[in-house]
XYZ file of C-alpha atoms in Angstrom:
350
model
C -0.468 0.300 -0.229
C 1.641 3.608 -0.940
C 0.865 6.509 1.215
C 1.889 10.167 0.025
C 2.747 12.086 2.662
C 2.626 15.837 2.454
C 3.280 19.342 4.954
C 3.400 22.711 6.145
C 6.552 21.670 7.409
C 9.442 19.723 6.944
C 9.009 16.003 6.880
C 11.870 13.474 7.730
C 11.861 10.762 5.019
C 14.355 8.464 6.990
C 13.140 9.561 10.446
C 13.256 6.537 12.810
C 9.682 7.533 14.089
C 7.465 6.486 10.965
C 8.732 2.637 11.509
C 5.377 1.758 12.298
C 3.932 2.341 8.649
C 7.081 1.507 6.570
C 5.910 -2.659 8.370
C 3.781 -2.590 5.945
C 3.342 0.400 3.539
C 5.247 1.987 0.835
C 5.774 5.531 1.986
C 7.493 8.937 0.389
C 7.018 12.426 0.938
C 6.983 15.996 -0.618
C 9.400 18.729 -0.307
C 8.987 21.034 2.065
C 5.993 23.529 0.821
C 4.400 21.488 -1.953
C 1.313 21.308 0.342
C -0.780 22.692 -2.811
C 0.486 20.948 -5.622
C 0.694 17.768 -3.976
C -2.854 17.914 -3.304
C -4.446 19.231 -6.660
C -2.006 16.422 -7.900
C -2.303 13.093 -5.929
C -5.247 11.460 -7.136
C -4.495 7.900 -7.269
C -2.416 6.705 -4.805
C -3.873 4.927 -1.825
C -3.717 6.854 0.811
C -2.808 11.213 1.108
C -1.299 12.330 3.823
C -1.488 15.881 4.606
C -0.265 17.484 8.299
C -0.630 20.559 8.858
C 0.752 22.631 11.448
C -1.444 25.636 11.905
C 1.072 28.290 13.100
C 3.205 27.495 9.516
C -0.213 28.819 7.890
C -1.106 31.905 9.631
C 1.209 34.053 11.099
C 2.472 34.800 14.482
C 1.290 38.511 14.493
C -2.023 37.307 13.474
C -2.282 35.072 16.251
C -1.266 37.359 18.563
C -3.936 39.744 17.952
C -7.136 40.458 19.538
C -8.319 42.355 17.409
C -11.798 41.402 15.558
C -10.082 42.619 11.684
C -7.117 39.959 12.517
C -9.531 36.964 13.323
C -11.804 37.961 10.206
C -8.882 38.114 7.850
C -7.060 34.445 9.159
C -10.353 33.023 8.507
C -10.146 34.065 5.126
C -6.294 33.140 5.116
C -7.688 29.291 6.221
C -10.232 29.408 3.801
C -7.940 29.655 0.882
C -5.786 26.932 2.288
C -8.434 24.709 2.696
C -9.880 25.563 -0.159
C -7.408 23.284 -1.892
C -8.384 20.766 -0.081
C -12.264 20.929 -1.277
C -10.789 20.493 -4.332
C -8.613 17.531 -4.293
C -11.474 15.615 -2.349
C -14.249 16.615 -4.997
C -11.988 15.277 -7.846
C -10.738 12.627 -6.014
C -11.470 9.510 -4.956
C -7.880 8.912 -2.694
C -8.479 8.093 0.972
C -7.337 11.336 2.303
C -5.429 11.821 6.459
C -5.310 15.287 7.349
C -3.610 15.492 11.384
C -3.459 18.743 12.709
C -1.762 20.306 15.246
C -1.055 23.894 17.307
C 2.127 24.320 19.077
C -0.741 26.900 21.045
C 2.316 28.227 22.559
C 0.126 31.452 24.081
C 0.344 33.050 27.871
C -2.926 31.715 30.302
C -3.670 35.120 31.404
C -4.378 35.878 27.617
C -7.083 33.085 28.423
C -8.546 34.471 31.534
C -11.092 36.817 30.091
C -12.182 35.736 26.439
C -10.742 33.476 24.147
C -7.838 35.077 21.893
C -7.442 35.008 18.128
C -5.207 31.979 18.135
C -8.231 29.462 19.991
C -11.007 31.181 17.623
C -9.054 30.847 14.038
C -7.695 26.621 15.939
C -11.502 25.682 15.973
C -12.331 27.475 13.342
C -9.599 25.188 11.287
C -11.166 21.913 12.753
C -14.761 22.635 12.582
C -14.372 23.547 8.734
C -12.286 20.203 8.964
C -15.175 18.432 10.659
C -17.685 19.706 8.066
C -15.931 18.184 5.542
C -15.585 14.803 6.848
C -19.602 15.447 7.447
C -19.561 15.650 3.528
C -17.008 13.318 2.326
C -16.601 9.313 3.255
C -12.853 9.305 2.500
C -11.513 11.589 4.124
C -10.290 10.935 7.813
C -8.339 13.872 10.534
C -6.438 12.961 13.463
C -6.696 15.633 16.196
C -2.394 15.515 16.816
C -3.193 17.382 20.090
C -5.366 14.532 21.756
C -2.782 12.515 20.129
C -0.151 14.344 21.353
C -1.795 15.362 25.324
C -0.782 12.107 27.078
C 3.460 12.681 26.595
C 2.845 16.598 26.874
C 2.344 18.438 23.281
C 5.702 20.646 24.004
C 7.756 17.230 24.254
C 6.375 16.759 20.814
C 7.134 19.406 18.845
C 11.104 21.106 18.460
C 12.213 24.234 18.244
C 15.399 23.351 17.221
C 15.329 21.196 14.159
C 12.294 24.062 13.920
C 15.222 26.882 12.810
C 17.933 23.982 11.939
C 15.534 22.401 9.131
C 12.430 23.162 8.985
C 11.499 20.384 11.269
C 8.414 21.134 14.024
C 8.268 17.507 15.295
C 10.192 16.404 18.272
C 11.321 12.527 17.479
C 8.885 11.732 19.672
C 6.266 13.499 18.482
C 6.794 11.541 14.229
C 6.487 8.580 16.089
C 2.964 9.480 17.314
C 2.232 10.791 14.402
C 3.035 7.704 12.875
C 1.469 5.535 15.376
C -2.031 7.862 15.202
C -1.891 7.429 11.247
C -1.207 3.434 11.171
C -3.949 3.322 13.569
C -7.277 5.385 11.156
C -5.418 3.335 8.415
C -5.871 -0.116 10.174
C -9.634 0.536 10.606
C -10.654 1.607 7.252
C -8.622 -1.837 5.409
C -9.642 -4.037 8.647
C -13.576 -4.195 10.121
C -13.591 -3.669 13.658
C -13.861 -6.273 16.164
C -16.664 -8.457 15.834
C -16.452 -10.959 19.343
C -14.715 -9.899 22.790
C -14.403 -13.862 23.782
C -13.696 -13.206 28.173
C -12.338 -15.625 30.594
C -14.315 -14.676 34.079
C -12.155 -15.950 36.874
C -10.473 -12.535 37.740
C -11.442 -11.096 34.674
C -14.734 -10.132 34.484
C -15.619 -10.471 38.808
C -12.043 -11.220 41.603
C -11.209 -14.570 42.671
C -12.518 -18.021 41.887
C -15.981 -18.928 42.237
C -15.637 -22.413 42.000
C -13.893 -21.410 45.532
C -15.664 -18.671 46.692
C -19.063 -19.498 45.168
C -21.453 -16.542 44.830
C -21.070 -14.608 47.747
C -17.470 -14.547 47.618
C -16.287 -12.885 44.647
C -15.089 -9.421 44.351
C -17.702 -7.396 42.384
C -18.678 -4.082 43.238
C -17.496 -3.957 46.099
C -15.357 -0.493 47.133
C -11.380 -1.562 45.954
C -10.649 -4.015 42.978
C -14.507 -5.116 43.120
C -15.300 -1.647 42.188
C -12.556 -2.321 38.989
C -14.314 -4.927 37.970
C -17.482 -3.240 37.811
C -16.438 -0.167 36.143
C -15.236 -2.813 33.539
C -18.009 -4.261 32.532
C -19.734 -0.783 32.157
C -17.436 -0.400 29.650
C -17.709 -3.670 27.728
C -21.512 -3.376 28.233
C -21.069 0.370 26.050
C -19.128 -1.636 23.402
C -21.582 -4.504 23.652
C -24.982 -1.861 22.858
C -22.433 -0.236 19.563
C -23.166 -4.218 18.341
C -19.941 -6.211 20.142
C -20.680 -9.983 20.068
C -20.156 -11.342 23.738
C -18.686 -15.008 24.515
C -17.247 -16.593 27.274
C -14.820 -19.505 27.925
C -13.910 -20.297 31.624
C -12.440 -23.484 33.250
C -15.534 -23.597 35.641
C -18.762 -25.720 35.895
C -21.805 -24.080 33.783
C -24.058 -24.125 36.859
C -21.281 -21.746 38.351
C -21.103 -19.210 35.703
C -24.720 -18.564 35.456
C -25.415 -18.455 38.435
C -23.242 -15.428 38.954
C -24.294 -13.877 35.934
C -28.377 -14.535 36.936
C -28.319 -14.204 40.567
C -25.463 -11.099 41.592
C -26.856 -7.770 42.363
C -23.183 -6.188 41.458
C -22.931 -8.050 37.728
C -23.421 -5.312 34.774
C -22.956 -7.875 32.630
C -26.278 -10.506 32.618
C -26.936 -13.638 31.457
C -28.781 -12.320 28.450
C -25.932 -9.931 27.378
C -23.969 -13.189 26.259
C -23.969 -14.197 22.801
C -22.305 -18.248 23.736
C -20.960 -19.688 27.057
C -18.395 -21.947 26.917
C -17.872 -22.493 30.973
C -16.748 -26.143 30.937
C -13.304 -27.979 31.481
C -11.613 -27.580 27.721
C -8.391 -26.119 26.401
C -9.998 -22.129 25.550
C -8.542 -22.427 22.164
C -11.081 -25.164 21.633
C -13.765 -23.441 23.438
C -13.132 -19.757 20.531
C -12.682 -22.288 17.201
C -16.374 -24.148 18.615
C -17.495 -20.250 18.975
C -16.175 -18.874 16.136
C -17.729 -22.121 13.821
C -21.359 -21.564 16.017
C -21.676 -17.555 15.448
C -20.116 -18.044 11.781
C -17.234 -15.972 12.177
C -14.033 -15.847 11.042
C -11.006 -16.617 13.982
C -9.690 -12.618 12.662
C -12.665 -10.885 14.010
C -11.871 -12.458 17.700
C -10.755 -10.703 20.602
C -9.514 -12.983 23.356
C -9.121 -10.858 26.966
C -7.713 -13.161 30.008
C -6.533 -12.272 32.929
C -4.002 -15.730 32.607
C -0.934 -15.315 30.766
C -0.519 -19.167 30.476
C -4.169 -19.610 28.454
C -3.232 -16.259 26.471
C 0.122 -17.730 25.292
C -1.871 -21.281 24.679
C -4.113 -18.916 22.502
C -1.533 -17.443 20.181
C 0.587 -20.289 19.623
C -3.093 -22.728 18.069
C -5.078 -20.246 16.765
C -2.858 -17.192 16.170
C -5.746 -16.108 13.431
C -7.755 -14.871 17.061
C -6.260 -11.168 18.635
C -5.266 -11.792 22.315
C -5.314 -9.353 23.959
C -2.448 -8.176 26.644
C -3.813 -6.444 29.369
C -1.840 -4.847 31.871
C -1.841 -6.690 35.273
C -2.948 -4.142 37.579
C -6.833 -4.314 36.961
C -7.665 -0.335 37.598
C -5.825 -0.244 34.237
C -8.946 -2.589 32.486
C -12.072 -0.083 32.544
C -9.683 2.964 30.904
C -8.170 0.142 29.054
C -10.653 -1.101 26.671
C -12.447 1.856 25.896
C -9.569 3.820 24.436
C -8.916 0.189 22.366
C -8.720 1.244 18.871
C -9.797 -3.065 17.484
C -13.602 -1.535 19.334
C -13.748 1.682 17.693
C -15.583 2.579 14.144
C -15.737 6.024 12.400
C -19.491 6.711 13.108
C -19.894 5.330 16.589
C -18.941 7.132 19.861
C -18.881 4.796 22.914
């Protein structure tokens, strides 16, 4: 798959940060400042990536001004830049990803009484881009400041790089750009997960039900029990968007059904689970049977189990199944499952 890059800044073609994309795709890069020509000419590429840095489009004078006439003039400049994008989208069938960012080097004092022009203009740019996204199926947006935020936006830019070579981004910034593009392209090329197969003991509740009984498992109480409950809530929300839930557990089925039907703190109930394989078979055997019963490919099944030995057995015996590697701390699971790209699509927000 060929990917053509263009940007308002210079993007270094040989940077190590692109490796997550280079494994599966052929990358080519435009020259500095050639983005208007690239947007107009590249109509037959598999993917076109346009990386926008807000400060490359508008002058520092406009961004530092709070005058209404400068705000209006800034919008005019943005409109001219986006007009080229609009023509590209009208005349091309190329999947186009626009990744946009702003350094936002501004004093907090300027935000204390009103939004500064720099903020208003960036919001205007973003709103225009999302208007295009609603209008054209083949444009996909990546708000890079959202991507950078977990690592610190300041760490993703490099002023020394910019003044010496016209490269706005740091090594970390390029790596994160590549990873976010890889996520979006993967979703375009591969459909969202269809099935989530869950273990039970120490996965959707704490403890071993066969040993502790209904009242002895951890679910719903403060502490770890609360984390298991929140994890179930996240799973339940995904199921509302069409994710099929199944169970593969080394337990007597009556014990698992007892928890699903009768434990007051369980969020997931029997009716939420499409297939239950609660027995003493190897889990890869259960997953294979689930695939056959549902009529779905193994590559659309995701498996979540707290036990690394069970995960490894599935990897070895069913290499097409997507085995999730959860962190050891259960408290991280509720936010993790909501953030995983495999359970997200372009039209549903939860």
